[in-house]
Coordinates of C-alpha atoms and ligand atoms in Angstrom, one line a residue:
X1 CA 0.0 0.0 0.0
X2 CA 1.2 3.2 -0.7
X3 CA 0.2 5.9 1.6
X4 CA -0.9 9.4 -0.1
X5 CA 1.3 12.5 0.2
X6 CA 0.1 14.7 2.7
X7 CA -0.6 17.9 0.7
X8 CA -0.4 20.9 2.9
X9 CA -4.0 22.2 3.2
X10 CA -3.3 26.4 3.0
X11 CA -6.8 26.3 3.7
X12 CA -6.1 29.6 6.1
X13 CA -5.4 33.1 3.8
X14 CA -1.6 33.3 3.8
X15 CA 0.7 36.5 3.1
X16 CA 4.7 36.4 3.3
X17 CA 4.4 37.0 6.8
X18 CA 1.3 35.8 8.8
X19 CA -1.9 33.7 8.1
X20 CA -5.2 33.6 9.1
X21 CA -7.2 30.5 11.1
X22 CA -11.0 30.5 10.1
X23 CA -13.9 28.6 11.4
X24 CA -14.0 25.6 8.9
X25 CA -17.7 25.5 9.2
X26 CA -18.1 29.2 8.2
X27 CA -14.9 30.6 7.4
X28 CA -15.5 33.1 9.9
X29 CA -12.0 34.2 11.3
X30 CA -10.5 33.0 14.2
X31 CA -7.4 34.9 14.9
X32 CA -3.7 35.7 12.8
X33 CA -0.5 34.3 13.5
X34 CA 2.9 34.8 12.4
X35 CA 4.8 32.5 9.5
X36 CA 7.9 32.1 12.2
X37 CA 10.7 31.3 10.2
X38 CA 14.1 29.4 10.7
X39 CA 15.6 32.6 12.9
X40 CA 12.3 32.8 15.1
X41 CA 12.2 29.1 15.6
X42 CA 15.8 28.7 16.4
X43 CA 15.3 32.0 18.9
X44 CA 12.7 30.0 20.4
X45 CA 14.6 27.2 21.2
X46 CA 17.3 29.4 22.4
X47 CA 14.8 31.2 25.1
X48 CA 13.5 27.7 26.0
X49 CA 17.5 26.4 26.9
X50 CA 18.2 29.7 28.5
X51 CA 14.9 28.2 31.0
X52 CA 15.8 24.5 31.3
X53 CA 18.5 25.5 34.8
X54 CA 15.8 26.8 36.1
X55 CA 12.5 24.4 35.3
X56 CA 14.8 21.2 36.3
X57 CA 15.9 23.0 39.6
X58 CA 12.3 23.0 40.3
X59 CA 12.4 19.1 40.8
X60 CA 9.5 17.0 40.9
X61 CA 7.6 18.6 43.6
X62 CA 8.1 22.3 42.3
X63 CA 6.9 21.4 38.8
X64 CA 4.3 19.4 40.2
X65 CA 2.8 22.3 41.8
X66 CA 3.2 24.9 38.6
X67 CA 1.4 21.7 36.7
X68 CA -1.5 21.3 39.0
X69 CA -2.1 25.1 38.7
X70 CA -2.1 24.9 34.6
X71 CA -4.7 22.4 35.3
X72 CA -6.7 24.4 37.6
X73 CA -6.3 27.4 35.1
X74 CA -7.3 25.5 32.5
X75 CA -10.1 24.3 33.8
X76 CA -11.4 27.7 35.0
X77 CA -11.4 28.5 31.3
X78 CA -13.1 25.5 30.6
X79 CA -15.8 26.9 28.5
X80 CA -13.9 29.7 26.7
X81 CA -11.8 26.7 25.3
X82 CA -14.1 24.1 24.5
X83 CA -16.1 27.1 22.4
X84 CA -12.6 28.0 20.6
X85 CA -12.1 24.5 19.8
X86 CA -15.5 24.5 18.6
X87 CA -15.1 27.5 16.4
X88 CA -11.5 26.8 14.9
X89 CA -11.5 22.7 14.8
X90 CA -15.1 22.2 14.0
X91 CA -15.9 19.8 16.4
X92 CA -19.2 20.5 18.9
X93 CA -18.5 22.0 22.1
X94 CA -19.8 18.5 24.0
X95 CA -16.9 16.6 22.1
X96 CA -14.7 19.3 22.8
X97 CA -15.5 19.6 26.7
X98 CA -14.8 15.1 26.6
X99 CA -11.1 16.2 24.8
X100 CA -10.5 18.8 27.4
X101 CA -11.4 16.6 30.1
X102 CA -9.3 13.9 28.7
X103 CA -6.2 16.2 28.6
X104 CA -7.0 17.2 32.0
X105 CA -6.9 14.1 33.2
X106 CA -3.3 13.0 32.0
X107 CA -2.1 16.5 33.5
X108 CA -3.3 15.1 36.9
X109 CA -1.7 12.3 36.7
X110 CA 2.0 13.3 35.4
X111 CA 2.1 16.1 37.7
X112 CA 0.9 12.7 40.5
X113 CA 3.4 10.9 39.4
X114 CA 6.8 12.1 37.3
X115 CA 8.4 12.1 40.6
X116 CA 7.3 8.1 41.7
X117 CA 8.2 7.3 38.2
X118 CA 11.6 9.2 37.1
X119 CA 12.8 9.8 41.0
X120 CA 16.3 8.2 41.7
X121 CA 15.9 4.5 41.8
X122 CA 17.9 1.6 43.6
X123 CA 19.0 -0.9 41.4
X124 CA 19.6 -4.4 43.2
X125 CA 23.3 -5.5 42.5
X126 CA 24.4 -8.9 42.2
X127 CA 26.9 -10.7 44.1
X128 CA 30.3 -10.2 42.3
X129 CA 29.0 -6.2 42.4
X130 CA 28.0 -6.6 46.4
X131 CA 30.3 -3.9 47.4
X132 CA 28.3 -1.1 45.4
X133 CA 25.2 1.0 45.6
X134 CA 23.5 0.7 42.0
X135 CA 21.2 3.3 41.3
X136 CA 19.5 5.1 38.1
X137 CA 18.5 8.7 37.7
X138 CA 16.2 10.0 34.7
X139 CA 17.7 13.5 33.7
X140 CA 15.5 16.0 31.5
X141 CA 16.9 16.3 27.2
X142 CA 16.8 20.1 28.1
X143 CA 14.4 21.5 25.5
X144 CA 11.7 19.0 23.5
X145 CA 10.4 20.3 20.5
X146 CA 6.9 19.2 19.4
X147 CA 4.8 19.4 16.4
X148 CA 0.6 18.8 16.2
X149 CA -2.2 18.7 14.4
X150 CA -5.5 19.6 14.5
X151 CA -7.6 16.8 14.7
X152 CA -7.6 16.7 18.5
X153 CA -5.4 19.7 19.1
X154 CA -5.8 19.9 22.8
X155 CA -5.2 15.9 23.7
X156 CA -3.0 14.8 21.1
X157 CA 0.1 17.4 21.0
X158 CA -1.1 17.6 25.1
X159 CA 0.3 14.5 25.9
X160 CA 4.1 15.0 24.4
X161 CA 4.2 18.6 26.3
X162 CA 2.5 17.4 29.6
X163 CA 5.6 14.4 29.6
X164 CA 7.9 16.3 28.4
X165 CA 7.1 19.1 30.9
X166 CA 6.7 16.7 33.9
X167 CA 9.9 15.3 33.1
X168 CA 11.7 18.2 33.3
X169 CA 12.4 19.7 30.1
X170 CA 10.9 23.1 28.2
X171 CA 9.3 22.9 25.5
X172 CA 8.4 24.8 22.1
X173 CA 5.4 23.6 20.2
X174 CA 4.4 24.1 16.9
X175 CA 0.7 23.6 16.9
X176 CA -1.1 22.6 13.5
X177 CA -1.6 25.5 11.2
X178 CA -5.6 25.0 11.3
X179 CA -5.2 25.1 14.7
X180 CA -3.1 27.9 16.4
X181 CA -5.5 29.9 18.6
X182 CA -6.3 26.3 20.5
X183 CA -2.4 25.9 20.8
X184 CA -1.5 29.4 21.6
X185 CA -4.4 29.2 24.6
X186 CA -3.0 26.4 26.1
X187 CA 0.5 27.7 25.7
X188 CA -1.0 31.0 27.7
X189 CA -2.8 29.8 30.3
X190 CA 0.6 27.6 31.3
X191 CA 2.0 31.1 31.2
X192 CA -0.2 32.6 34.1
X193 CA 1.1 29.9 36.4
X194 CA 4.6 29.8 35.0
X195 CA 5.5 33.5 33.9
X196 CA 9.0 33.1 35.2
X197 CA 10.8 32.0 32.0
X198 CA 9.9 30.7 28.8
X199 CA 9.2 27.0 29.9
X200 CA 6.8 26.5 27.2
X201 CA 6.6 28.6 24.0
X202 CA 5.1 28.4 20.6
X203 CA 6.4 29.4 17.0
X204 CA 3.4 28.9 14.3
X205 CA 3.2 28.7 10.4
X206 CA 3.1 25.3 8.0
X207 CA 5.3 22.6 7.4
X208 CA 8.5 25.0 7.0
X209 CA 7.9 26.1 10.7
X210 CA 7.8 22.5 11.6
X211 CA 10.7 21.7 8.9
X212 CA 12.9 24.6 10.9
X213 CA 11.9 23.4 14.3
X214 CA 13.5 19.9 13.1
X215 CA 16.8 21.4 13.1
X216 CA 16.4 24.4 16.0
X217 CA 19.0 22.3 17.8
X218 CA 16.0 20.6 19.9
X219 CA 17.4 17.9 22.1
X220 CA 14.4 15.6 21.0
X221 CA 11.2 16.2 19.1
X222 CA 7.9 14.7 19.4
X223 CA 5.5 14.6 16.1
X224 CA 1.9 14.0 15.6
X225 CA 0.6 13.9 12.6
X226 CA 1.0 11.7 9.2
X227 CA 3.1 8.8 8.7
X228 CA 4.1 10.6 5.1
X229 CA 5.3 13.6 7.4
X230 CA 6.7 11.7 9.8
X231 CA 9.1 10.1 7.4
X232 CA 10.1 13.7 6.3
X233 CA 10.7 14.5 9.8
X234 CA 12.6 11.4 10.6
X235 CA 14.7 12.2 7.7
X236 CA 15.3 16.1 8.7
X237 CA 16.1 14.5 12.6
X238 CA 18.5 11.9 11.7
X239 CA 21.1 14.5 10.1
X240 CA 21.7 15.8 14.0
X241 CA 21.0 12.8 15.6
X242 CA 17.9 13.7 17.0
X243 CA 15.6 11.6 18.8
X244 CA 12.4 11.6 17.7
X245 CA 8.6 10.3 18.7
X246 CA 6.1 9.6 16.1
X247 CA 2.3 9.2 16.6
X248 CA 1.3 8.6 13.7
X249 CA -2.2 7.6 11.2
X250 CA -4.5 4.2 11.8
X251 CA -6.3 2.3 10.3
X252 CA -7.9 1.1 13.3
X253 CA -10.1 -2.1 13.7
X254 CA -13.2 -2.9 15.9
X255 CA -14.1 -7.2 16.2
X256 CA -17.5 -8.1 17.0
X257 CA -17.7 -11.4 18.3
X258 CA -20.5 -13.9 18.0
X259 CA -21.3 -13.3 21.7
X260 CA -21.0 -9.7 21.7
X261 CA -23.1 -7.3 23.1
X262 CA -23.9 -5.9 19.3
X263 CA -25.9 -2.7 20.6
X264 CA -22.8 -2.0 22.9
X265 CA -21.1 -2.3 19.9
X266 CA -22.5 -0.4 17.5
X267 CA -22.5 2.3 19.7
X268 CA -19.1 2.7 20.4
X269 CA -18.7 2.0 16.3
X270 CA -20.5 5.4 15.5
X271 CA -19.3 7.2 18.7
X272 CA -15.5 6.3 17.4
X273 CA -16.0 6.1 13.8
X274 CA -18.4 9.2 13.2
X275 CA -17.8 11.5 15.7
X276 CA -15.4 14.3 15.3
X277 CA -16.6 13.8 11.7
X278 CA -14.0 10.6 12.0
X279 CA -11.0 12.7 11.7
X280 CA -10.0 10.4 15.2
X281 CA -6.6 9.0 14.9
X282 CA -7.8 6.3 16.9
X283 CA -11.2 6.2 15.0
X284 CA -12.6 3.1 13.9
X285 CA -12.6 2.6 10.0
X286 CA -13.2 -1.1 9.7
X287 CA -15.2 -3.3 11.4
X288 CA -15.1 -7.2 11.4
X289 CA -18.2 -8.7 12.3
X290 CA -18.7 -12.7 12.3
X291 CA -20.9 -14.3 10.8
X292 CA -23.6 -15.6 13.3
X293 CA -24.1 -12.0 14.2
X294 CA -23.6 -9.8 11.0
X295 CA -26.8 -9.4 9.8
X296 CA -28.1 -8.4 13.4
X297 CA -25.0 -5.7 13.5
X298 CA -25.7 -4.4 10.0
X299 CA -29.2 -3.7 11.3
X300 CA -28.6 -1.9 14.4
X301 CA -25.8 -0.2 12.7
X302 CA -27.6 1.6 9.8
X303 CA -30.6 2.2 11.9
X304 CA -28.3 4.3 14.3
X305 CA -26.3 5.1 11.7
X306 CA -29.1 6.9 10.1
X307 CA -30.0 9.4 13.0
X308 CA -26.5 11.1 12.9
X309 CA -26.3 14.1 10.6
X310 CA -23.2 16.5 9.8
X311 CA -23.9 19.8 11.2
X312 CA -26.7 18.8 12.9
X313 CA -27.8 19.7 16.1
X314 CA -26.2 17.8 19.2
X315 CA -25.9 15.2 20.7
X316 CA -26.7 13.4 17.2
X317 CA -25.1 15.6 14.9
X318 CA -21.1 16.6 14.3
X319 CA -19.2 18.7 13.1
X320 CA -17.3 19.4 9.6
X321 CA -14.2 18.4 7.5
X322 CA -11.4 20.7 8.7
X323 CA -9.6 20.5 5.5
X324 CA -10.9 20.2 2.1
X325 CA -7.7 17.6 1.2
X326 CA -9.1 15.0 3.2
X327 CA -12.7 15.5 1.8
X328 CA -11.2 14.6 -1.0
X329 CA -9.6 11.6 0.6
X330 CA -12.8 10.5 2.0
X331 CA -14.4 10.8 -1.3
X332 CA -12.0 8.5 -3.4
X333 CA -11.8 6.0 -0.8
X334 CA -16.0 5.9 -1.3
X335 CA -15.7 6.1 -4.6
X336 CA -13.2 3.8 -5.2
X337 CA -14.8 0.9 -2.8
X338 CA -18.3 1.2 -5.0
X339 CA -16.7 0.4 -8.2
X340 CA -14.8 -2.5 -7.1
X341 CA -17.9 -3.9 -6.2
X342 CA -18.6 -2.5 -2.5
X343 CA -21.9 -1.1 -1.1
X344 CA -23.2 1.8 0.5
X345 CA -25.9 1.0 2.9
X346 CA -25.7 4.3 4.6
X347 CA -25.3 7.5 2.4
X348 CA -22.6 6.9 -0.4
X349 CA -20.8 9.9 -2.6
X350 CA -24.1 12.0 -2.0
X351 CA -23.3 11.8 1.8
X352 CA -20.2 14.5 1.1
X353 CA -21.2 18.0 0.5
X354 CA -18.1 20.1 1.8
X355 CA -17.7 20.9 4.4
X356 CA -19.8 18.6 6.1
X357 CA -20.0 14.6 5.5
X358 CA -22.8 12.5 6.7
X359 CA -22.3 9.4 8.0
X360 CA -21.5 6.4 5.3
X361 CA -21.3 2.7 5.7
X362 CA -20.0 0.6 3.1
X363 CA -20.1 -3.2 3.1
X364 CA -18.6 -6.1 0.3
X365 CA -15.5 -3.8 -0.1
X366 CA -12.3 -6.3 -1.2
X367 CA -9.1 -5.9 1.0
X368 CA -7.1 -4.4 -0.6
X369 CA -9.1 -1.2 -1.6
X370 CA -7.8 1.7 -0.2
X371 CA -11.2 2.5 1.8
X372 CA -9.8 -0.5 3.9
X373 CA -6.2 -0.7 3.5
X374 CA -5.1 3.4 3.6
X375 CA -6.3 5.6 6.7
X376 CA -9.9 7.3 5.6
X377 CA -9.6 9.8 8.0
X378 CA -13.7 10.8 7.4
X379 CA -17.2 9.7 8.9
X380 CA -17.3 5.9 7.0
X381 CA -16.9 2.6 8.3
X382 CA -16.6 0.0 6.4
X383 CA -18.4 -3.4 8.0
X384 CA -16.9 -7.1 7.1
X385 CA -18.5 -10.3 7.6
X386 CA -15.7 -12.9 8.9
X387 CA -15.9 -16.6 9.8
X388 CA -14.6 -16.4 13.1
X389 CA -12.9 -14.2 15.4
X390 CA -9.8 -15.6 13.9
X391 CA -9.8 -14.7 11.2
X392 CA -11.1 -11.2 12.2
X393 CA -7.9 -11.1 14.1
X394 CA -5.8 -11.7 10.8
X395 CA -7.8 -9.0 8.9
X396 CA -7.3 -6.6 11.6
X397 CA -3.5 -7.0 11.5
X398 CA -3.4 -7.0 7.8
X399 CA -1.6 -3.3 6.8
X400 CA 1.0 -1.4 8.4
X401 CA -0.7 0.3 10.7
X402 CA -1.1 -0.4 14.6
X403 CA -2.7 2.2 16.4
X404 CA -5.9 1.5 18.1
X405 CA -8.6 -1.6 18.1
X406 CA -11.8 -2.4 19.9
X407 CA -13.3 -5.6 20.8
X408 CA -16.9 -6.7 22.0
X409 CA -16.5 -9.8 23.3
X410 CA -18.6 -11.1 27.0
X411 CA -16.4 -14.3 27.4
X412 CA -13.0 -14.3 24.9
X413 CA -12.3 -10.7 24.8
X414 CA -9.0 -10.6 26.3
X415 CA -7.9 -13.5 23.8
X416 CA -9.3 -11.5 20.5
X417 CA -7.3 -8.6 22.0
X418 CA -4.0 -10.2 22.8
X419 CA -4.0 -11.8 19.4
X420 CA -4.1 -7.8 18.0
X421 CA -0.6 -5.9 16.8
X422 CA -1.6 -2.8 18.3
X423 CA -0.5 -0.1 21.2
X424 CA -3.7 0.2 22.3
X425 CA -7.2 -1.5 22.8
X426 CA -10.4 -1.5 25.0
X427 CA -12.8 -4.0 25.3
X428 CA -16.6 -4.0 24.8
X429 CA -15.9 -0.5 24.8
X430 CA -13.8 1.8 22.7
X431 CA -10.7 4.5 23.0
X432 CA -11.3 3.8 27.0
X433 CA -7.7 3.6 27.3
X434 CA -7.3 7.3 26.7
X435 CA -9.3 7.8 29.6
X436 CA -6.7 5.9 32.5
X437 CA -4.0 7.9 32.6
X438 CA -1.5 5.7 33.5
X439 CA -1.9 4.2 30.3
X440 CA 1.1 4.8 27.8
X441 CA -0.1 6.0 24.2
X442 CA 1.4 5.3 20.9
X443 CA 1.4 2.6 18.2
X444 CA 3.6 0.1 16.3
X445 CA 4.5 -0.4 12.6
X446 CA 3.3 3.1 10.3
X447 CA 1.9 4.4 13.3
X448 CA 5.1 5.2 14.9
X449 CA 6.7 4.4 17.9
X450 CA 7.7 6.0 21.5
X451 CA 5.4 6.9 23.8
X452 CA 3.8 9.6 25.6
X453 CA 1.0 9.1 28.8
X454 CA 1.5 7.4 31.9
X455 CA 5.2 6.0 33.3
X456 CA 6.2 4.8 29.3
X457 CA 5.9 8.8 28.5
X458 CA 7.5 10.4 31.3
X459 CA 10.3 7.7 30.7
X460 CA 10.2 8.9 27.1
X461 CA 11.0 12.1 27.6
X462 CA 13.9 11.7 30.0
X463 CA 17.4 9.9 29.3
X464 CA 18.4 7.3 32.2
X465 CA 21.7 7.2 33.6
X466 CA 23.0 4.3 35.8
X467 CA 25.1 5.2 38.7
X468 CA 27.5 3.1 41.2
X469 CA 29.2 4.0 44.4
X470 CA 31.6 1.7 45.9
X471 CA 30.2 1.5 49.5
X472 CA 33.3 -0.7 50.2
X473 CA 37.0 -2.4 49.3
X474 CA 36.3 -5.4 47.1
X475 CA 38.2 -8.5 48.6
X476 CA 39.9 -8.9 45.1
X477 CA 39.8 -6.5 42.1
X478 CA 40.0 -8.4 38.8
X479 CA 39.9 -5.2 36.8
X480 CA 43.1 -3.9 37.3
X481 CA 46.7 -4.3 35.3
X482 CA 47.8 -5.1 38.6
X483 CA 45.4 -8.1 40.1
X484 CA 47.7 -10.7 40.9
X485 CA 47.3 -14.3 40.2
X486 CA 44.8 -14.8 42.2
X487 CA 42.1 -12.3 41.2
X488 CA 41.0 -14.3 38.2
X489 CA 41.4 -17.3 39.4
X490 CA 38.7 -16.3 42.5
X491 CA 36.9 -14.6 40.1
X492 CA 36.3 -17.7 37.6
X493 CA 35.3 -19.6 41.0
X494 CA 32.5 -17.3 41.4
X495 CA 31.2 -17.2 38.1
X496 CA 31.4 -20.8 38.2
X497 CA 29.7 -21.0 41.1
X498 CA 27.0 -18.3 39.7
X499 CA 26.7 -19.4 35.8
X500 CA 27.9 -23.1 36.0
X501 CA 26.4 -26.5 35.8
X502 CA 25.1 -26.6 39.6
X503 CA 23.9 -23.0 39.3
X504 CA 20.5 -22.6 39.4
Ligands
NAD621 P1 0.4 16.4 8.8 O1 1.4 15.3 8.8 O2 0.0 17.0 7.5 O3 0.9 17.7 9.7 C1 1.2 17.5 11.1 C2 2.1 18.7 11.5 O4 3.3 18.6 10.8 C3 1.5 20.1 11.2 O5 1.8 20.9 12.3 C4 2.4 20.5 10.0 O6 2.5 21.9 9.9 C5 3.7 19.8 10.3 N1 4.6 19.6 9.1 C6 4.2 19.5 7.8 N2 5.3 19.3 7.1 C7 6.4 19.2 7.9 C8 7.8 19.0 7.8 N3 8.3 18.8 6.6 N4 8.6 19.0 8.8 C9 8.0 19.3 10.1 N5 6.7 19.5 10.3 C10 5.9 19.5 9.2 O7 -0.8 15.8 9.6 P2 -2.2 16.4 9.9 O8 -3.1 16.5 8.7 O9 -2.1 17.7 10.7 O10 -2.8 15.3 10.9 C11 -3.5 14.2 10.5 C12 -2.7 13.0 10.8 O11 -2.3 12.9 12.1 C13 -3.5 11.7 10.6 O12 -2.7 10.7 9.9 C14 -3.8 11.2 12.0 O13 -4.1 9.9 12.1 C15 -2.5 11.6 12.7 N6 -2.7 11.7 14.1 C16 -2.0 10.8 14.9 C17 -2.2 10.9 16.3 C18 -1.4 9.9 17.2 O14 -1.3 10.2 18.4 N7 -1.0 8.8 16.7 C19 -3.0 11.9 16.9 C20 -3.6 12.7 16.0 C21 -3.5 12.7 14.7

């Protein structure tokens, strides 16, 4: 499969020096923001080194504090952000008071924990190493640089700057071009409760801004966004050695089992697959359904199905398309599945009248069509009658990707999901695991790797380093020019003792 460029969507006015974000569902204005170029972006990053002394020298407990006041501040704006998510992603204010909440949530428990988690930790030692205190520390890279989208602008580039934060490090973030006002409000309400320094900064514009952010001299960076970007960035990292997270696209499956609670299903199908218009990186796109219990699935599906309408009013409607390249998407993918043969038993290519698409569900699409085998990234799922939960679990892993999955299962549901190649999944329910914070996020395969959320983030964003202090003489030192001839000859009586035939 190969995956589509990602075109960059200049869906915002542009002039040499600053663009505008608009309202995708009126094109109503938002707010302007500067095209920062490779001298702002590297100033940035200079401002943000100039603060890491200070933000590490707060330790755990210090930074703690500062993070459970962003979170307080935050949530005293609560409304004012879930109505300019609203107004610049698209998404209704209920969906974006769930994402705020979310985001919320994994603030709580980094600031909780970074200091359980990343505080100096005793190592055991074994017996030849008996005379020393073995310990490792997690140290802060010193400034992280992160780049988002828009698709969940609070949640998604959230979790990379609450780890990175919590870990110690300043950060600059470059939020999605279609969504700066969300990024810039987040970056300002952390600037009430830290006004100090610049721990946490942002430089705007499109992929150049990004591009230059690459090479700003960041100590790592953390991307969300497409695997076709992520490549680029990979690319643009490796030249400086840079580490880098990706959290990339899906393709992500849902398995309904012959003794699954289908309406359970079905609901978490359109909740995951439709809402946010589908633009979900975790959202569902295909669902395998076996066989005792498709037809019964179909049904409840397109009845349901049927009540959701783009731009409608809530709860049963959602919101639009925020960029016009992935309406296109979404419309080949339809297209495309019909005339190999597929079927749309909910809407079809009628269902997409920009910028809104209703909800479409497609059935009798082959494999190997793109509709199931490149990320949609739109309101359609595309249902598949299997044999057995076997051989949904082969179709699921089919493909590159290895995001996100969903089961509904009342007796086998752990099996299904262990059988999965994926970072994440809930059973008989869906995207739960965004919802326990201790809970690491990220995929495998196209869908990147590292980590952010819960102790596999905060590790993520800090570098171990082992330690030893010799507490005491050893009785004989076999690492030295000058042992003796005894040293060795001890020291292969303890290994034999430790690694030979009567060891255990
Ligand atoms: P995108 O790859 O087009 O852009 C993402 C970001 O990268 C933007 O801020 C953009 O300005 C920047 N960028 C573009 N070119 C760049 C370059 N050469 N160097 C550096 N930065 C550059 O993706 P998008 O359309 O914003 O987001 C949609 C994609 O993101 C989907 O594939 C979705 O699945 C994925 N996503 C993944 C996760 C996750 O956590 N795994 C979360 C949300 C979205």
């Amino acid at each position: 499969m190969t995956e589509q460029p990602a075109a960059p969507d200049h869906r915002a006015a542009v002039s040499r020096t600053t663009f505008d974000s608009v309202d995708p569902a009126t094109g109503a204005m938002v707010a302007t923001f500067p095209v920062d170029g490779a001298t702002e972006v590297r100033d940035a990053v200079a401002r943000a080194r100039a603060a890491t002394r200070w933000w590490d020298g707060l330790g755990f407990d210090g930074r703690g504090r500062r993070l459970a006041a962003w979170r307080k501040a935050l949530h005293s704006s609560l409304d004012e952000l879930a109505d300019l998510v609203h107004r610049e992603n698209g998404k209704s204010v209920d969906e974006a008071t769930l994402e705020i909440g979310a985001h919320l949530d994994v603030l709580a428990w980094a600031s909780a924990n970074a200091g359980r988690v990343l505080g100096t930790r005793r190592v055991r030692r074994g017996l030849i190493t008996s005379n020393q205190a073995a310990s490792v520390t997690y140290r802060p890279y010193g400034v992280v640089g992160v780049i988002g989208t828009w698709n969940w602008p609070v949640y998604t580039p959230g979790g990379a700057i609450v780890s990175a934060l919590a870990a110690g490090n300043c950060v600059v973030y470059k939020p999605s071009e279609l969504t700066p006002a969300i990024g810039r409000f987040v970056v300002d309400a952390f600037t009430t409760v830290v006004g100090e320094h610049p721990v946490l900064s942002t430089v705007t514009g499109f992929g150049p801004s990004g591009a230059a952010l690459c090479s700003a001299g960041v100590d790592k960076l953390s991307f969300v966004g497409s695997a076709a970007t992520g490549r680029t960035v990979m690319a643009q990292c490796a030249t400086t050695l840079t580490p880098v997270v990706l959290e990339l696209g899906g393709k992500d499956a849902m398995i309904v089992a012959d003794d699954a609670d289908l309406d359970a299903a079905v609901d978490g199908a359109l909740w995951l697959g439709v809402g946010n218009s589908g633009q979900t990186c975790i959202g569902t796109e295909r669902i395998y359904v076996t066989d005792r219990v498709y037809d019964a699935f179909l049904d409840k599906l397109t009845a349901r199905a049927r009540r959701l309408t783009a731009g409608g009013p809530e709860p049963c409607g959602y919101g639009p398309m925020l960029s016009p390249g992935q309406i296109e998407t979404v419309r080949r993918h339809v297209q495309d599945a019909l005339a190999r043969g597929g079927r749309a038993v909910v809407g079809g290519p009628e269902s997409v009248r920009p910028p809104f698409i209703d909800p479409i569900v497609l059935v009798d699409v082959p494999d190997d069509a793109p509709a199931m085998a490149e990320e949609t990234f739109g309101p359609t799922l595309v249902v598949t009658r299997v044999r057995d939960t076997d051989e949904a679990v082969a179709k699921a892993n089919s493909g590159p990707f290895g995001l996100g999955a969903s089961v509904f299962s009342r007796h086998h549901g752990r099996r299904i999901a262990a059988g999965l190649r994926v970072g994440m999944v809930s059973v008989n329910n869906v995207m739960v695991f965004t919802a326990v914070g201790g809970l690491p996020f990220g995929g495998v395969g196209d869908s990147g790797f590292g980590r952010v959320h819960g102790a596999d983030g905060l590790r993520e964003f800090a570098w171990p380093k082992a330690m030893t202090v010799q507490q005491m003489a050893p009785p004989f030192n076999p690492m030295s020019f000058f042992r003796g001839p005894s040293a060795i000859r001890n020291y292969r009586a303890l290994i034999r003792m430790l690694h030979g035939r009567r060891s255990r």
